[in-house]
Every structure is written in C-alpha cells, then in structure tokens.
XYZ file of C-alpha atoms in Angstrom:
348
model
C 2.575 -17.417 15.965
C -0.859 -16.781 15.697
C -2.266 -13.238 14.738
C -2.468 -10.942 12.028
C 0.403 -8.921 10.303
C -1.564 -5.820 8.631
C 0.578 -4.763 5.607
C -0.162 -1.481 4.258
C 1.615 -0.278 1.148
C 1.695 3.396 0.548
C 3.302 5.842 -1.959
C 3.634 9.868 -1.315
C 0.741 9.649 0.500
C 1.003 10.647 4.091
C -2.020 12.580 4.032
C -4.163 8.933 4.164
C -1.570 7.845 6.612
C -2.489 10.654 9.375
C -6.196 10.515 8.057
C -7.060 6.263 8.481
C -4.039 4.765 9.918
C -4.859 6.053 13.444
C -7.903 3.999 13.075
C -5.692 0.808 12.399
C -3.388 1.380 15.310
C -6.397 1.416 17.798
C -7.649 -1.838 17.063
C -8.965 -3.934 19.983
C -7.150 -7.092 19.565
C -4.431 -8.443 21.222
C -2.050 -10.060 18.322
C -1.391 -8.044 15.693
C 1.191 -5.953 14.134
C 1.125 -3.415 11.562
C 3.679 -3.302 8.882
C 3.916 0.111 6.338
C 5.838 -0.918 2.930
C 6.794 2.510 1.768
C 7.598 2.538 -1.706
C 10.363 5.217 -1.316
C 8.025 7.978 -0.843
C 9.224 11.515 -0.959
C 6.625 13.569 1.329
C 8.266 12.023 4.771
C 5.542 8.994 4.641
C 8.426 6.774 6.793
C 9.799 9.475 8.863
C 6.089 10.525 10.283
C 5.003 6.964 10.893
C 8.096 6.179 12.782
C 8.025 9.580 14.680
C 4.143 9.190 15.672
C 4.085 5.311 15.518
C 6.836 3.819 16.712
C 5.685 0.694 17.201
C 4.924 0.084 13.714
C 7.506 -1.375 11.707
C 8.318 0.191 8.306
C 9.842 -1.421 5.298
C 11.702 0.936 3.415
C 11.628 -0.159 -0.183
C 14.537 1.416 -2.789
C 11.384 1.992 -5.088
C 7.719 2.458 -5.985
C 6.831 -1.523 -6.658
C 3.376 -0.846 -6.703
C 0.951 -2.800 -4.864
C 1.887 -6.346 -5.991
C 5.512 -5.342 -5.449
C 5.404 -3.315 -2.316
C 2.885 -6.141 -0.451
C 4.990 -9.026 -1.705
C 8.618 -7.591 -0.101
C 6.940 -6.500 3.434
C 5.691 -9.867 3.901
C 9.282 -11.255 5.330
C 8.903 -8.161 8.257
C 5.978 -10.339 9.196
C 5.600 -12.300 12.362
C 1.732 -13.728 12.706
C 0.685 -16.540 10.587
C -2.278 -14.193 8.989
C -1.545 -11.523 6.498
C -3.644 -8.751 5.421
C -3.103 -6.538 2.704
C -5.094 -3.090 4.193
C -5.177 -0.040 1.742
C -3.449 3.280 2.562
C -7.550 4.743 2.682
C -9.302 2.329 5.010
C -10.902 2.796 8.319
C -11.419 0.113 10.629
C -14.283 -0.605 12.964
C -12.216 -1.256 16.310
C -13.513 -4.894 16.746
C -12.910 -5.857 12.906
C -10.156 -8.460 13.349
C -12.511 -10.264 16.130
C -14.950 -11.052 13.906
C -12.729 -11.695 10.613
C -10.458 -14.065 12.564
C -13.383 -16.321 12.997
C -13.970 -17.003 9.211
C -10.342 -18.992 9.485
C -11.957 -21.411 12.159
C -12.043 -23.923 9.155
C -8.378 -25.127 7.921
C -9.554 -25.202 4.108
C -10.058 -21.145 4.350
C -7.303 -19.586 2.615
C -8.601 -16.190 2.639
C -11.376 -13.539 3.723
C -12.425 -10.128 3.551
C -14.469 -7.919 5.806
C -17.404 -6.158 4.924
C -16.325 -2.943 2.610
C -18.797 0.357 3.097
C -17.922 3.665 1.774
C -16.333 6.242 3.511
C -17.977 9.143 2.057
C -21.449 6.961 1.718
C -21.080 5.078 5.251
C -24.640 3.548 5.102
C -23.672 2.284 1.489
C -21.459 -0.448 0.420
C -17.888 0.452 -1.168
C -17.182 -0.490 -4.672
C -14.045 -2.178 -4.210
C -15.242 -5.439 -2.526
C -18.690 -3.966 -0.978
C -20.034 -7.582 0.603
C -17.357 -10.393 -1.156
C -16.730 -10.883 -4.980
C -17.565 -13.394 -7.550
C -17.201 -14.177 -11.439
C -19.422 -14.872 -13.812
C -18.767 -17.527 -16.840
C -16.534 -14.944 -18.922
C -14.571 -13.828 -16.669
C -16.520 -10.429 -15.344
C -16.091 -9.350 -11.605
C -19.088 -8.403 -9.489
C -19.997 -8.359 -6.070
C -22.620 -8.686 -3.168
C -24.264 -4.718 -2.990
C -21.793 -3.581 -6.730
C -22.612 -4.900 -9.726
C -20.272 -2.367 -12.389
C -21.695 0.729 -11.405
C -24.817 0.117 -8.923
C -23.444 0.105 -5.732
C -26.238 -0.843 -2.861
C -27.177 0.428 0.398
C -26.325 -1.597 2.826
C -29.638 -2.841 4.729
C -28.963 -5.849 6.049
C -29.544 -7.801 3.078
C -25.706 -9.527 3.121
C -25.158 -10.439 6.543
C -24.541 -14.321 5.905
C -20.866 -15.235 6.294
C -20.721 -17.309 3.131
C -17.888 -18.801 0.520
C -17.139 -16.362 -2.349
C -14.745 -16.262 -5.007
C -12.237 -13.365 -4.661
C -11.674 -10.988 -1.446
C -10.965 -7.301 -2.255
C -7.081 -6.134 -2.251
C -8.567 -3.316 -0.188
C -8.810 -5.265 2.928
C -7.555 -9.351 2.120
C -6.924 -11.212 4.666
C -4.941 -14.580 4.000
C -2.855 -17.349 5.640
C 0.790 -16.364 5.152
C 1.800 -19.919 4.401
C -0.295 -19.976 1.397
C 0.387 -16.595 0.397
C 3.802 -17.404 0.053
C 3.337 -20.768 -1.129
C 1.269 -19.957 -4.046
C 4.118 -17.329 -5.256
C 1.813 -14.237 -3.285
C 0.721 -11.251 -5.933
C 1.677 -11.595 -9.841
C 3.516 -8.669 -9.919
C 3.154 -8.609 -13.985
C -0.449 -7.426 -13.058
C 1.205 -4.365 -11.615
C -2.561 -2.731 -10.107
C -5.788 -4.360 -10.468
C -7.165 -7.895 -10.548
C -4.348 -9.704 -8.537
C -5.938 -10.687 -5.869
C -8.936 -12.459 -7.831
C -5.941 -14.135 -9.760
C -4.774 -14.783 -5.982
C -8.156 -16.222 -5.113
C -8.671 -18.173 -8.199
C -5.308 -20.102 -7.538
C -5.790 -21.065 -4.458
C -8.999 -22.510 -4.999
C -7.683 -24.178 -7.647
C -5.360 -25.567 -5.242
C -8.652 -26.939 -3.045
C -8.906 -23.817 -0.633
C -11.652 -21.531 0.137
C -12.068 -17.772 0.306
C -14.521 -16.637 3.130
C -16.364 -13.224 3.050
C -17.193 -12.047 7.225
C -19.878 -9.496 7.236
C -19.404 -9.209 11.384
C -15.944 -7.097 10.644
C -16.604 -3.876 9.011
C -14.355 -1.678 7.291
C -14.571 1.852 5.735
C -12.435 2.592 2.431
C -12.193 5.862 0.387
C -10.995 4.250 -3.027
C -9.757 5.727 -6.075
C -6.349 7.134 -4.638
C -4.328 5.189 -6.734
C -5.976 5.129 -10.082
C -9.373 7.376 -10.722
C -12.843 5.598 -11.755
C -13.195 6.085 -15.559
C -9.128 6.892 -16.201
C -7.546 5.227 -19.395
C -5.075 3.668 -17.198
C -7.529 2.180 -15.192
C -9.105 0.876 -18.026
C -6.068 -0.793 -19.915
C -5.184 -2.801 -16.274
C -8.694 -3.966 -15.632
C -8.911 -5.330 -18.763
C -5.356 -6.538 -19.493
C -5.021 -8.206 -16.143
C -8.333 -9.820 -16.613
C -7.286 -11.617 -19.736
C -3.814 -12.368 -18.171
C -5.952 -14.139 -15.063
C -7.929 -15.715 -17.593
C -4.935 -17.582 -19.396
C -3.608 -18.704 -16.088
C -6.344 -20.187 -14.476
C -9.663 -20.990 -17.090
C -10.203 -24.239 -16.884
C -9.188 -26.007 -20.528
C -12.713 -26.011 -21.645
C -13.311 -22.533 -20.651
C -10.090 -21.336 -22.331
C -11.351 -23.282 -25.767
C -15.265 -22.103 -25.596
C -15.339 -18.825 -23.204
C -12.153 -16.710 -23.675
C -13.391 -16.135 -27.598
C -16.389 -14.947 -26.433
C -15.083 -12.861 -23.892
C -12.495 -11.478 -26.257
C -15.237 -10.206 -28.532
C -17.113 -8.666 -25.949
C -14.224 -7.081 -25.115
C -14.388 -5.812 -28.587
C -17.635 -4.673 -28.308
C -16.988 -2.480 -25.337
C -13.767 -0.889 -27.403
C -16.039 -0.048 -29.982
C -18.719 1.705 -27.526
C -16.151 3.527 -26.278
C -15.223 5.118 -29.480
C -18.402 5.691 -30.937
C -19.780 7.400 -27.705
C -16.708 9.708 -28.475
C -14.327 8.457 -25.810
C -11.160 7.305 -27.833
C -8.892 7.287 -24.838
C -11.032 4.461 -23.875
C -10.999 2.651 -26.621
C -7.063 2.970 -27.294
C -7.021 1.885 -23.454
C -8.570 -1.263 -24.456
C -7.222 -2.143 -27.707
C -3.362 -1.854 -25.435
C -4.229 -4.167 -23.222
C -5.010 -6.636 -26.098
C -1.871 -5.978 -27.525
C -0.081 -6.144 -24.563
C -1.870 -9.796 -23.646
C -0.816 -10.982 -26.956
C 2.872 -9.866 -26.878
C 2.886 -11.130 -23.233
C 1.200 -14.854 -24.251
C 4.256 -16.820 -24.232
C 4.935 -16.119 -20.164
C 1.446 -16.200 -19.038
C 1.076 -19.731 -21.066
C 4.550 -20.678 -18.901
C 2.624 -19.736 -16.268
C -0.652 -21.382 -16.795
C 1.706 -24.780 -17.184
C 2.955 -24.534 -14.230
C -0.173 -24.052 -12.397
C -2.151 -26.734 -14.031
C 0.404 -29.079 -12.458
C -0.981 -28.005 -9.524
C -4.436 -27.623 -9.655
C -6.573 -30.316 -7.862
C -9.133 -30.447 -10.834
C -9.748 -29.902 -14.189
C -13.290 -27.471 -13.556
C -13.684 -24.374 -13.275
C -14.266 -23.182 -9.620
C -18.223 -24.169 -8.320
C -18.700 -20.799 -7.156
C -18.022 -19.281 -10.848
C -21.489 -18.356 -11.943
C -23.231 -19.701 -15.279
C -24.277 -16.121 -15.704
C -23.576 -13.564 -18.021
C -23.495 -10.645 -15.632
C -23.050 -8.255 -18.804
C -26.343 -9.543 -20.135
C -28.172 -9.786 -17.196
C -26.959 -6.008 -16.509
C -27.260 -4.160 -19.528
C -29.643 -6.067 -21.139
C -31.485 -7.596 -19.091
C -31.788 -4.466 -16.800
C -30.660 -6.775 -13.535
C -28.728 -4.089 -11.111
C -28.529 -6.111 -7.964
C -26.287 -9.271 -6.937
C -29.879 -10.659 -5.854
C -31.434 -10.155 -9.058
C -28.657 -11.261 -11.008
C -27.625 -14.472 -9.088
C -30.655 -17.637 -8.407
C -31.328 -18.071 -5.311
C -30.595 -21.859 -5.770
C -27.046 -20.562 -6.779
C -26.524 -18.668 -3.601
C -27.677 -21.597 -1.823
C -25.107 -23.575 -3.141
C -22.028 -21.840 -2.150
C -23.627 -20.254 0.906
C -22.306 -22.549 4.078
C-alpha cells in the first residue's frame, strides 16, 4: 500500500513526545501512519500516547534496543510501502510529506531526507543532517550546511534537490522493501552512523539517495548522547571503522583505511595533549573494539561484496580530505570544500 509509515523510537522521553509528537500527528497528508517503538520506557510514554493519540500504533518492546534495534523491530507493524525513521525530538512542517514524496518518483531512489533545521535556531541548519550528507575519501561524513562543528545559516544556498551520499537518521525515508531486503539497520552499531552504513550499502547495490529541500523538519538533537560526551566519541570512531571495513572497495580498504587509522591516532593524541584523557580513551577503546570485531565485520563484508554491483566506491564519495581542507585549509562550508564541478556531477 502506497504511503508513509512514520516510526518513532523512544525510551523514557515522554517530555519529547508531549512537545513534538503533536506536529507529526497534524501532518497534512492522506496516506500515513505513526508507530511508536517504545523501548520499554518506565515514564508512561506508551500509556500517554495510547490515551491521547489512539490512532497511533504502539510497539511495546521488552527492553531498550536502542535506535537500531527499536526501529528494526517496529517495521513489521507498518502497512505502507515507505518508512520514515523519525527522532522523537523532531518537529515537522505540516506539508513535509508532500514534498518528500516526490523524491521517490524515480524507481532507483531508495531513500531520502528532508531539510533539517535546528529547533533552537530555526534559521540555521541542524547538525545531524542539515541539507544532506556526504563522505570524503577517508570516510569522514559531512553535510551541505554543516562541516564538523561549523553550522551554516539557511540562506537558500542548498535549495536544489540532488543525490546525496547519506540521509540523516533523524528523519530518514526509505522504501520498506529495500530496507528489509538489505537487512535493516546493523544492530552492532547501536548508536550513530547506522544510517550512513545503510545508505552506503544501498548505493553499492545500485540505488540512489536523495535530498528533498521542499520538505522541512526541525530537530533538537543531542537528546540520546550529548555532543562531546566520551560515549558519543567512542561510538563515532568505532562505528566509522565498522562501516568502512564493511563497505569500502578493495582498493580503498588497502590504500585509504591505513591512512584513516593514522588520522584517528593523531586525533586521539591531540585530545590527550589538550587535556582531555577521557576522549583519548574513548578513541582507544573504539579501536580496540574494532580489532576485536574484525572477524565478525569481515564476514559481513564478504556477504555484502557478493551483492554489490561494482567494485568501486559510490561516485559521490568525494575525492577530497575534508579534515585537511577544514583544519589546515581553513575552508568551513560545503561549497568551499567541494569543487563546483564535483557538485554538478551528482546533481540531478
């Protein structure tokens, strides 16, 4: 059945549901449903939703499965052909689905994301996904509108619908058949970069990811893991290595991964000598866990390798180092970091 099934994972976040769920429920669109994936909350979240929004389906899970596991287990409750994984701290424009629908007009489009603005600064892009995500050659993600900690004001500079490398997990729309057929979110990731891994896998299968600027949502962000927390640093570094090992082409794995590992070591010692030993240890633990998980990740890589349609990396993995251009070259925005000719190549 054509339409959108909006899945919202939540754990002990009733305050977010009360604040942001009403805007989602008031969406102006004919064919959509909302599913709350409740990760065994103890704050009455499921009961509040059932009482105040009886049309919303509630998937009561037996424990906290996190973002990946909660979303994966809620998918069987959906009835429509497209899924939207929406964070519980997102406020939406009432017509957001109408604009997002058109991103799927072409059959080879697997997933899409709306424009993400910040709730606290609504004229600025939001950190988690801004105007669509990209990847540099060493596996560092960045966005139109956000590069590392530099977030741009939305002045209409990213109004072109286009192919992107990854869609933000804060508001990720995807064809249900492809989500389930690709195995869904990798639950070994737990938190962070699982959506990039998923989008990369889909591109290796020959599908495209789109940015839909006419669809606008507002994201608070930082609710599950605050910026700069050692736990978040750990997940970002570990999951990035998981993702690269699984999805890199053979050439990139051989040439680029060793360089990336050295860059991580430099980041760790920079943290240590800057008086942040907790961040140093978080990066060290991430690498130790990666090494311990190599056997498991290698099995996943072999499975994915047999499915991919080409041996190279996706075309819109930019052949630049965002770290070099940002920290050494002083280039702070997407348009400064990525050559204009490269932008034209992936724009449709």
